[in-house]
mmCIF file of C-alpha atoms in Angstrom:
data_model
loop_
_atom_site.group_PDB
_atom_site.id
_atom_site.type_symbol
_atom_site.label_atom_id
_atom_site.label_comp_id
_atom_site.label_asym_id
_atom_site.label_seq_id
_atom_site.Cartn_x
_atom_site.Cartn_y
_atom_site.Cartn_z
ATOM 1 C CA MET A 246 0.000 0.000 0.000
ATOM 2 C CA PRO A 247 2.128 2.913 -1.247
ATOM 3 C CA GLY A 248 1.822 6.403 0.165
ATOM 4 C CA GLY A 249 0.238 9.226 -1.791
ATOM 5 C CA ASP A 250 0.846 12.962 -1.956
ATOM 6 C CA SER A 251 -2.658 14.374 -2.388
ATOM 7 C CA ALA A 252 -3.124 15.265 1.276
ATOM 8 C CA ALA A 253 0.463 14.806 2.355
ATOM 9 C CA ALA A 254 0.973 18.342 3.621
ATOM 10 C CA GLY A 255 -2.088 18.345 5.850
ATOM 11 C CA GLY A 256 -2.864 21.909 4.810
ATOM 12 C CA LYS A 257 0.614 23.170 5.702
ATOM 13 C CA THR A 258 1.748 25.944 3.322
ATOM 14 C CA GLY A 259 5.343 26.197 4.486
ATOM 15 C CA VAL A 260 7.888 24.727 6.906
ATOM 16 C CA ARG A 261 10.207 26.926 8.953
ATOM 17 C CA ILE A 262 13.446 25.157 9.904
ATOM 18 C CA VAL A 263 15.793 26.764 12.437
ATOM 19 C CA VAL A 264 19.393 25.488 12.388
ATOM 20 C CA VAL A 265 21.265 25.781 15.690
ATOM 21 C CA GLY A 266 24.416 24.409 17.257
ATOM 22 C CA ASP A 267 27.804 25.361 18.632
ATOM 23 C CA ARG A 268 30.039 27.717 16.704
ATOM 24 C CA GLY A 269 32.054 25.968 14.007
ATOM 25 C CA THR A 270 29.802 22.926 13.668
ATOM 26 C CA GLY A 271 29.056 23.725 10.015
ATOM 27 C CA LYS A 272 25.569 25.250 10.168
ATOM 28 C CA SER A 273 26.029 27.841 7.419
ATOM 29 C CA SER A 274 27.962 25.502 5.126
ATOM 30 C CA LEU A 275 25.216 22.894 5.481
ATOM 31 C CA ILE A 276 22.501 25.396 4.503
ATOM 32 C CA ALA A 277 24.517 26.822 1.598
ATOM 33 C CA ALA A 278 25.308 23.337 0.273
ATOM 34 C CA ALA A 279 21.615 22.389 0.366
ATOM 35 C CA ALA A 280 20.542 25.555 -1.439
ATOM 36 C CA THR A 281 23.230 25.555 -4.137
ATOM 37 C CA GLU A 282 23.968 21.815 -4.356
ATOM 38 C CA SER A 283 27.652 22.696 -4.152
ATOM 39 C CA PHE A 284 30.304 23.469 -1.547
ATOM 40 C CA SER A 285 31.904 26.876 -1.098
ATOM 41 C CA GLU A 286 34.844 27.798 1.086
ATOM 42 C CA ASN A 287 33.534 31.347 1.434
ATOM 43 C CA VAL A 288 30.257 31.241 3.331
ATOM 44 C CA SER A 289 28.985 34.076 5.522
ATOM 45 C CA PRO A 290 29.156 33.373 9.290
ATOM 46 C CA VAL A 291 25.361 33.689 9.470
ATOM 47 C CA LEU A 292 23.285 33.377 6.317
ATOM 48 C CA PRO A 293 20.078 35.315 5.667
ATOM 49 C CA PRO A 294 16.867 33.241 5.543
ATOM 50 C CA THR A 295 17.202 30.640 2.794
ATOM 51 C CA ARG A 296 14.179 29.385 0.903
ATOM 52 C CA LEU A 297 13.987 26.004 -0.806
ATOM 53 C CA PRO A 298 11.274 25.884 -3.513
ATOM 54 C CA ALA A 299 8.094 23.823 -3.225
ATOM 55 C CA ASP A 300 9.316 21.254 -5.765
ATOM 56 C CA PHE A 301 12.529 20.564 -3.826
ATOM 57 C CA PHE A 302 10.900 17.576 -2.079
ATOM 58 C CA PRO A 303 7.960 15.301 -3.024
ATOM 59 C CA ASP A 304 5.507 16.898 -0.570
ATOM 60 C CA ARG A 305 5.768 20.145 -2.568
ATOM 61 C CA VAL A 306 5.788 22.410 0.457
ATOM 62 C CA PRO A 307 8.287 25.306 0.460
ATOM 63 C CA ILE A 308 10.935 25.409 3.177
ATOM 64 C CA THR A 309 12.464 28.429 4.877
ATOM 65 C CA ILE A 310 15.781 27.736 6.629
ATOM 66 C CA ILE A 311 16.914 30.113 9.371
ATOM 67 C CA ASP A 312 20.622 30.225 10.187
ATOM 68 C CA THR A 313 21.620 31.302 13.701
ATOM 69 C CA SER A 314 24.625 32.452 15.676
ATOM 70 C CA ALA A 315 25.752 30.727 18.866
ATOM 71 C CA ASN A 316 27.344 33.923 20.231
ATOM 72 C CA LEU A 317 26.084 34.982 23.657
ATOM 73 C CA GLU A 318 25.181 38.463 22.398
ATOM 74 C CA SER A 319 22.852 36.836 19.850
ATOM 75 C CA ARG A 320 21.054 34.663 22.419
ATOM 76 C CA GLY A 321 17.902 36.798 22.497
ATOM 77 C CA LYS A 322 17.479 36.658 18.707
ATOM 78 C CA LEU A 323 18.227 32.919 18.747
ATOM 79 C CA ASN A 324 15.493 32.286 21.309
ATOM 80 C CA GLU A 325 13.014 34.294 19.247
ATOM 81 C CA GLU A 326 13.794 32.215 16.174
ATOM 82 C CA LEU A 327 13.505 28.962 18.132
ATOM 83 C CA LYS A 328 10.035 29.919 19.339
ATOM 84 C CA ARG A 329 8.948 30.494 15.715
ATOM 85 C CA ALA A 330 10.372 27.196 14.457
ATOM 86 C CA ASP A 331 8.307 24.347 13.060
ATOM 87 C CA VAL A 332 11.321 22.061 13.492
ATOM 88 C CA ILE A 333 14.879 22.445 14.806
ATOM 89 C CA VAL A 334 18.026 21.128 13.132
ATOM 90 C CA LEU A 335 20.630 20.750 15.900
ATOM 91 C CA THR A 336 24.201 20.358 14.646
ATOM 92 C CA TYR A 337 27.414 18.970 16.056
ATOM 93 C CA ALA A 338 30.798 18.459 14.381
ATOM 94 C CA CYS A 339 31.893 14.857 13.815
ATOM 95 C CA ASP A 340 35.543 15.925 14.155
ATOM 96 C CA PHE A 341 35.005 17.772 17.456
ATOM 97 C CA PRO A 342 33.591 15.431 20.182
ATOM 98 C CA LEU A 343 32.931 18.288 22.618
ATOM 99 C CA THR A 344 30.149 19.597 20.363
ATOM 100 C CA LEU A 345 28.461 16.193 20.604
ATOM 101 C CA THR A 346 28.622 16.316 24.403
ATOM 102 C CA ARG A 347 27.053 19.771 24.317
ATOM 103 C CA LEU A 348 23.884 18.419 22.691
ATOM 104 C CA SER A 349 22.641 16.993 25.996
ATOM 105 C CA SER A 350 24.637 19.173 28.398
ATOM 106 C CA PHE A 351 23.314 22.425 26.919
ATOM 107 C CA TRP A 352 21.209 22.559 23.759
ATOM 108 C CA LEU A 353 18.501 20.001 24.455
ATOM 109 C CA GLN A 354 18.151 21.274 28.015
ATOM 110 C CA GLU A 355 17.824 24.800 26.639
ATOM 111 C CA PHE A 356 15.008 23.743 24.312
ATOM 112 C CA ARG A 357 13.126 22.316 27.272
ATOM 113 C CA ARG A 358 13.762 25.450 29.331
ATOM 114 C CA LEU A 359 12.171 27.455 26.522
ATOM 115 C CA GLU A 360 9.278 24.949 26.533
ATOM 116 C CA LEU A 361 9.644 24.280 22.809
ATOM 117 C CA LYS A 362 7.184 21.683 21.500
ATOM 118 C CA VAL A 363 8.686 20.977 18.099
ATOM 119 C CA PRO A 364 10.626 18.005 16.692
ATOM 120 C CA VAL A 365 14.416 18.051 16.668
ATOM 121 C CA ILE A 366 16.663 16.608 13.954
ATOM 122 C CA VAL A 367 20.206 15.981 15.236
ATOM 123 C CA VAL A 368 22.819 16.367 12.484
ATOM 124 C CA GLY A 369 26.473 15.385 12.623
ATOM 125 C CA CYS A 370 28.280 17.679 10.158
ATOM 126 C CA LYS A 371 31.796 17.298 8.718
ATOM 127 C CA VAL A 372 31.605 13.508 8.683
ATOM 128 C CA ASP A 373 34.368 13.585 6.052
ATOM 129 C CA LEU A 374 36.752 14.881 8.746
ATOM 130 C CA ARG A 375 35.975 12.259 11.385
ATOM 131 C CA ASP A 376 38.889 10.173 12.662
ATOM 132 C CA ASP A 377 38.482 6.755 11.040
ATOM 133 C CA ASN A 378 40.669 5.233 13.752
ATOM 134 C CA GLN A 379 37.801 5.636 16.222
ATOM 135 C CA PRO A 380 34.889 3.911 14.489
ATOM 136 C CA ILE A 381 31.591 4.221 16.321
ATOM 137 C CA SER A 382 28.080 3.927 14.944
ATOM 138 C CA LEU A 383 25.571 6.754 15.014
ATOM 139 C CA GLU A 384 23.212 4.453 16.918
ATOM 140 C CA GLN A 385 25.803 3.956 19.672
ATOM 141 C CA ILE A 386 26.345 7.705 19.903
ATOM 142 C CA MET A 387 22.754 8.854 19.816
ATOM 143 C CA GLY A 388 20.830 5.903 21.289
ATOM 144 C CA PRO A 389 21.126 6.976 24.952
ATOM 145 C CA ILE A 390 20.440 10.636 24.095
ATOM 146 C CA MET A 391 17.311 9.763 22.101
ATOM 147 C CA GLN A 392 16.043 7.669 25.006
ATOM 148 C CA GLN A 393 16.287 10.703 27.270
ATOM 149 C CA TYR A 394 15.055 13.304 24.765
ATOM 150 C CA ARG A 395 12.051 11.916 22.905
ATOM 151 C CA GLU A 396 11.664 15.160 20.989
ATOM 152 C CA ILE A 397 14.538 14.006 18.764
ATOM 153 C CA GLU A 398 12.804 12.723 15.642
ATOM 154 C CA THR A 399 15.859 11.338 13.881
ATOM 155 C CA CYS A 400 19.657 11.603 13.616
ATOM 156 C CA ILE A 401 21.783 11.829 10.492
ATOM 157 C CA GLU A 402 25.404 12.492 9.548
ATOM 158 C CA CYS A 403 26.398 14.536 6.521
ATOM 159 C CA SER A 404 29.194 16.387 4.754
ATOM 160 C CA ALA A 405 28.799 19.752 3.043
ATOM 161 C CA VAL A 406 32.115 19.177 1.257
ATOM 162 C CA THR A 407 31.070 15.921 -0.417
ATOM 163 C CA LEU A 408 27.313 16.771 -0.311
ATOM 164 C CA MET A 409 26.747 13.415 1.374
ATOM 165 C CA GLN A 410 23.173 13.315 2.760
ATOM 166 C CA VAL A 411 22.885 17.114 2.740
ATOM 167 C CA PRO A 412 19.412 17.175 1.074
ATOM 168 C CA ASP A 413 18.326 14.353 3.408
ATOM 169 C CA VAL A 414 18.810 16.608 6.448
ATOM 170 C CA PHE A 415 16.100 19.012 5.310
ATOM 171 C CA TYR A 416 13.909 16.251 3.903
ATOM 172 C CA TYR A 417 13.780 14.632 7.349
ATOM 173 C CA ALA A 418 13.181 18.024 8.952
ATOM 174 C CA GLN A 419 10.234 18.723 6.649
ATOM 175 C CA LYS A 420 8.911 15.213 7.124
ATOM 176 C CA ALA A 421 8.995 15.611 10.927
ATOM 177 C CA VAL A 422 6.571 18.533 10.569
ATOM 178 C CA LEU A 423 4.272 17.177 7.855
ATOM 179 C CA HIS A 424 4.267 13.547 9.038
ATOM 180 C CA PRO A 425 5.118 13.613 12.756
ATOM 181 C CA THR A 426 5.653 10.445 14.763
ATOM 182 C CA ALA A 427 4.351 11.516 18.183
ATOM 183 C CA PRO A 428 0.590 11.639 17.398
ATOM 184 C CA LEU A 429 0.770 8.160 15.864
ATOM 185 C CA PHE A 430 3.255 6.203 17.937
ATOM 186 C CA ASP A 431 4.359 6.080 21.576
ATOM 187 C CA GLN A 432 8.136 5.627 21.606
ATOM 188 C CA ASP A 433 8.143 4.538 25.258
ATOM 189 C CA THR A 434 5.651 1.700 24.855
ATOM 190 C CA GLN A 435 6.520 1.031 21.204
ATOM 191 C CA ALA A 436 2.823 0.960 20.347
ATOM 192 C CA LEU A 437 0.286 2.972 18.379
ATOM 193 C CA GLN A 438 -1.221 5.870 20.296
ATOM 194 C CA PRO A 439 -4.803 5.277 21.548
ATOM 195 C CA ARG A 440 -6.163 8.134 19.426
ATOM 196 C CA CYS A 441 -4.437 6.707 16.348
ATOM 197 C CA ILE A 442 -5.948 3.274 17.008
ATOM 198 C CA ARG A 443 -9.370 4.854 17.371
ATOM 199 C CA ALA A 444 -9.033 6.682 14.038
ATOM 200 C CA LEU A 445 -7.726 3.634 12.151
ATOM 201 C CA ARG A 446 -10.448 1.463 13.671
ATOM 202 C CA ARG A 447 -13.091 3.849 12.344
ATOM 203 C CA ILE A 448 -11.535 3.674 8.862
ATOM 204 C CA PHE A 449 -11.384 -0.122 9.029
ATOM 205 C CA ILE A 450 -15.085 -0.316 9.925
ATOM 206 C CA LEU A 451 -16.008 1.998 7.036
ATOM 207 C CA PHE A 452 -14.445 -0.425 4.555
ATOM 208 C CA ASP A 453 -15.710 -3.607 6.206
ATOM 209 C CA SER A 454 -18.834 -3.435 4.038
ATOM 210 C CA ASP A 455 -20.160 -6.876 4.959
ATOM 211 C CA MET A 456 -19.380 -6.209 8.632
ATOM 212 C CA ASP A 457 -17.736 -9.567 9.197
ATOM 213 C CA GLY A 458 -14.739 -8.149 11.087
ATOM 214 C CA ALA A 459 -12.258 -8.572 8.237
ATOM 215 C CA LEU A 460 -11.350 -6.866 4.957
ATOM 216 C CA ASN A 461 -11.691 -9.293 2.047
ATOM 217 C CA ASP A 462 -9.802 -8.742 -1.205
ATOM 218 C CA ALA A 463 -12.465 -6.434 -2.667
ATOM 219 C CA GLU A 464 -12.735 -4.349 0.512
ATOM 220 C CA LEU A 465 -8.951 -4.085 0.815
ATOM 221 C CA ASN A 466 -8.786 -2.958 -2.804
ATOM 222 C CA ASP A 467 -11.532 -0.367 -2.207
ATOM 223 C CA PHE A 468 -9.456 1.002 0.671
ATOM 224 C CA GLN A 469 -6.370 1.234 -1.556
ATOM 225 C CA VAL A 470 -8.211 3.023 -4.360
ATOM 226 C CA LYS A 471 -9.885 5.460 -1.953
ATOM 227 C CA CYS A 472 -6.638 6.383 -0.198
ATOM 228 C CA PHE A 473 -4.063 6.175 -2.963
ATOM 229 C CA ASP A 474 -5.999 6.273 -6.262
ATOM 230 C CA ALA A 475 -4.477 2.992 -7.398
ATOM 231 C CA PRO A 476 -5.756 -0.595 -7.116
ATOM 232 C CA LEU A 477 -3.788 -3.419 -5.558
ATOM 233 C CA GLN A 478 -2.730 -6.207 -7.891
ATOM 234 C CA PRO A 479 -3.716 -9.750 -6.803
ATOM 235 C CA ALA A 480 -0.075 -10.570 -6.070
ATOM 236 C CA GLU A 481 0.189 -7.469 -3.874
ATOM 237 C CA ILE A 482 -2.855 -8.506 -1.834
ATOM 238 C CA VAL A 483 -1.305 -11.934 -1.325
ATOM 239 C CA GLY A 484 1.920 -10.213 -0.287
ATOM 240 C CA VAL A 485 0.150 -7.995 2.256
ATOM 241 C CA ARG A 486 -1.538 -11.004 3.837
ATOM 242 C CA ARG A 487 1.706 -12.976 3.934
ATOM 243 C CA VAL A 488 3.630 -10.154 5.649
ATOM 244 C CA VAL A 489 0.920 -9.779 8.285
ATOM 245 C CA GLN A 490 0.498 -13.504 8.878
ATOM 246 C CA GLU A 491 4.228 -14.020 9.399
ATOM 247 C CA LYS A 492 4.358 -11.429 12.182
ATOM 248 C CA ASN A 493 0.819 -11.369 13.566
ATOM 249 C CA LYS A 494 -1.150 -14.617 13.594
ATOM 250 C CA GLU A 495 -4.374 -12.835 14.542
ATOM 251 C CA GLY A 496 -3.957 -10.359 11.697
ATOM 252 C CA VAL A 497 -5.384 -12.622 8.981
ATOM 253 C CA ASN A 498 -8.187 -15.177 9.021
ATOM 254 C CA ASP A 499 -10.248 -17.034 6.425
ATOM 255 C CA LEU A 500 -12.318 -13.899 5.796
ATOM 256 C CA GLY A 501 -9.402 -11.540 5.173
ATOM 257 C CA LEU A 502 -7.357 -8.900 6.977
ATOM 258 C CA THR A 503 -8.584 -8.380 10.549
ATOM 259 C CA LEU A 504 -8.475 -5.164 12.551
ATOM 260 C CA ASP A 505 -5.372 -6.507 14.336
ATOM 261 C CA GLY A 506 -3.743 -6.998 10.949
ATOM 262 C CA PHE A 507 -4.797 -3.550 9.727
ATOM 263 C CA LEU A 508 -3.285 -1.915 12.813
ATOM 264 C CA PHE A 509 -0.164 -4.056 12.512
ATOM 265 C CA LEU A 510 0.369 -2.868 8.931
ATOM 266 C CA HIS A 511 0.367 0.750 10.059
ATOM 267 C CA SER A 512 2.730 -0.045 12.930
ATOM 268 C CA LEU A 513 4.995 -1.608 10.324
ATOM 269 C CA PHE A 514 4.845 1.497 8.096
ATOM 270 C CA ILE A 515 5.814 3.663 11.052
ATOM 271 C CA ASP A 516 8.618 1.302 12.078
ATOM 272 C CA LYS A 517 9.997 1.456 8.522
ATOM 273 C CA GLY A 518 9.898 5.258 8.527
ATOM 274 C CA ARG A 519 6.937 5.442 6.142
ATOM 275 C CA LEU A 520 4.792 7.692 8.299
ATOM 276 C CA GLU A 521 3.555 9.528 5.218
ATOM 277 C CA THR A 522 1.550 6.406 4.291
ATOM 278 C CA THR A 523 -0.408 6.357 7.542
ATOM 279 C CA TRP A 524 -0.824 10.130 7.501
ATOM 280 C CA ALA A 525 -2.147 9.991 3.927
ATOM 281 C CA VAL A 526 -4.831 7.549 5.092
ATOM 282 C CA LEU A 527 -5.761 9.605 8.160
ATOM 283 C CA ARG A 528 -5.921 12.886 6.247
ATOM 284 C CA LYS A 529 -8.013 11.304 3.516
ATOM 285 C CA PHE A 530 -10.624 10.643 6.193
ATOM 286 C CA GLY A 531 -10.559 14.116 7.666
ATOM 287 C CA TYR A 532 -8.080 13.862 10.529
ATOM 288 C CA GLY A 533 -5.883 16.795 11.463
ATOM 289 C CA ILE A 534 -2.507 16.801 13.167
ATOM 290 C CA ASP A 535 -4.219 16.272 16.547
ATOM 291 C CA LEU A 536 -6.008 13.182 15.146
ATOM 292 C CA LYS A 537 -9.391 14.824 15.579
ATOM 293 C CA LEU A 538 -11.771 15.200 12.649
ATOM 294 C CA ARG A 539 -11.414 18.623 11.060
ATOM 295 C CA ASP A 540 -14.360 20.982 11.473
ATOM 296 C CA ASP A 541 -14.724 21.279 7.708
ATOM 297 C CA PHE A 542 -14.880 17.516 7.188
ATOM 298 C CA LEU A 543 -18.412 16.954 8.499
ATOM 299 C CA PRO A 544 -20.400 20.017 7.463
ATOM 300 C CA ALA A 545 -23.808 19.806 9.105
ATOM 301 C CA PRO A 546 -26.854 21.695 7.764
ATOM 302 C CA LEU A 547 -27.539 23.525 11.000
ATOM 303 C CA LYS A 548 -30.033 25.984 9.519
ATOM 304 C CA HIS A 549 -33.149 25.273 7.489
ATOM 305 C CA ALA A 550 -36.431 26.976 6.722
ATOM 306 C CA PRO A 551 -39.466 26.309 8.962
ATOM 307 C CA ASP A 552 -41.152 24.332 6.175
ATOM 308 C CA GLN A 553 -38.080 22.186 5.545
ATOM 309 C CA SER A 554 -37.094 18.925 7.190
ATOM 310 C CA ILE A 555 -33.959 16.810 7.157
ATOM 311 C CA GLU A 556 -34.257 13.085 6.565
ATOM 312 C CA LEU A 557 -31.836 10.220 6.147
ATOM 313 C CA THR A 558 -31.633 8.632 2.715
ATOM 314 C CA ILE A 559 -32.786 5.046 2.245
ATOM 315 C CA GLU A 560 -29.142 3.995 1.951
ATOM 316 C CA ALA A 561 -28.278 5.771 5.198
ATOM 317 C CA VAL A 562 -31.157 4.153 7.056
ATOM 318 C CA GLU A 563 -30.103 0.707 5.857
ATOM 319 C CA PHE A 564 -26.514 1.389 6.883
ATOM 320 C CA VAL A 565 -27.616 2.441 10.374
ATOM 321 C CA ARG A 566 -29.747 -0.701 10.669
ATOM 322 C CA ARG A 567 -26.818 -2.914 9.687
ATOM 323 C CA VAL A 568 -24.581 -1.204 12.220
ATOM 324 C CA PHE A 569 -27.251 -1.638 14.901
ATOM 325 C CA ARG A 570 -27.583 -5.347 14.139
ATOM 326 C CA LEU A 571 -23.824 -5.756 14.200
ATOM 327 C CA TYR A 572 -23.580 -4.429 17.764
ATOM 328 C CA ASP A 573 -26.812 -6.048 19.003
ATOM 329 C CA THR A 574 -24.865 -9.211 19.787
ATOM 330 C CA ASN A 575 -27.690 -10.952 21.672
ATOM 331 C CA ASN A 576 -30.319 -10.060 19.009
ATOM 332 C CA HIS A 577 -32.675 -8.547 21.597
ATOM 333 C CA GLY A 578 -33.502 -5.524 19.449
ATOM 334 C CA ALA A 579 -31.883 -3.162 21.954
ATOM 335 C CA LEU A 580 -28.337 -2.075 22.732
ATOM 336 C CA ARG A 581 -26.981 -2.526 26.225
ATOM 337 C CA PRO A 582 -24.782 0.309 27.613
ATOM 338 C CA ALA A 583 -21.586 -1.630 26.795
ATOM 339 C CA GLU A 584 -22.775 -2.279 23.226
ATOM 340 C CA LEU A 585 -23.734 1.376 22.835
ATOM 341 C CA ASP A 586 -20.291 2.471 24.030
ATOM 342 C CA GLU A 587 -18.696 0.098 21.544
ATOM 343 C CA LEU A 588 -20.875 1.406 18.710
ATOM 344 C CA PHE A 589 -19.838 5.020 19.322
ATOM 345 C CA SER A 590 -16.231 4.261 20.223
ATOM 346 C CA THR A 591 -15.019 5.507 16.850
ATOM 347 C CA ALA A 592 -17.387 8.481 16.592
ATOM 348 C CA PRO A 593 -16.066 12.069 16.536
ATOM 349 C CA GLU A 594 -15.667 13.648 19.932
ATOM 350 C CA LYS A 595 -17.986 16.373 21.109
#
């Protein structure tokens, strides 16, 4: 189930990235290399705001990159820029270990002191200058820090000189804003967030047309077409089922893909860094960044003339009846409080 780009930006018209870090870590060179796709020895100490065009990345949302100074006399301006940031790129120099230590001893603590609620991308610059006699993986370096500071979305190393992974830095920064992890996934428990489960469960139920608790091939294909404007090939459907069944025995049964399997697939997308796929699905069904249905998604005709009335269509009445029968598990013609709670468990909040 590939991700789409129709609702990828979630209504966002621009992303403001603020680049910070100790003096000499390569902030300005990184920005200049991204903007010009080349390296220059003569870069200003602090660059003016740099804009990357909308077509620079697949989401087609323009980026504004703000360079900053680490000088004490510039601290007030730096704090102002940080408070206006959508995402922070925090740099250290791979050839200067002290700047790595300063990430947790100063910068990340400072972000918390300022009560910043934005994702952080940690970037090791000048990787071409690192001492090869002291090999150490990025995971070993950053693992403990990321455990302590969950606001860190991802870590990456780059080189402005060789242009290695320079565009990737700002791609990940943009992605952290447009397709954030936190609303979908709890890093501490390594599980989908309750609100995310609720939203995906609602979507699953909408496509379970025969209400048998599983998506058959036709229903799964309807979901794919609705969300990504492209049908699944028979071999792809078989592949989806196989992947789920190998990892989650309850995810597939004789009727098709179960809710457990549907949720597992989205956990897998997130684990593989494909958050844009899950976000594309959620936004297609009206969810905003807070995983609540947008106000404009369910327009209700609140006003009508005295001689007018509002009635459900025949199709709507039949749908409501089928839903009622589905939750009336004892076939008594009435819903017990627990059944009623279950019925409305995926409904929009008041």
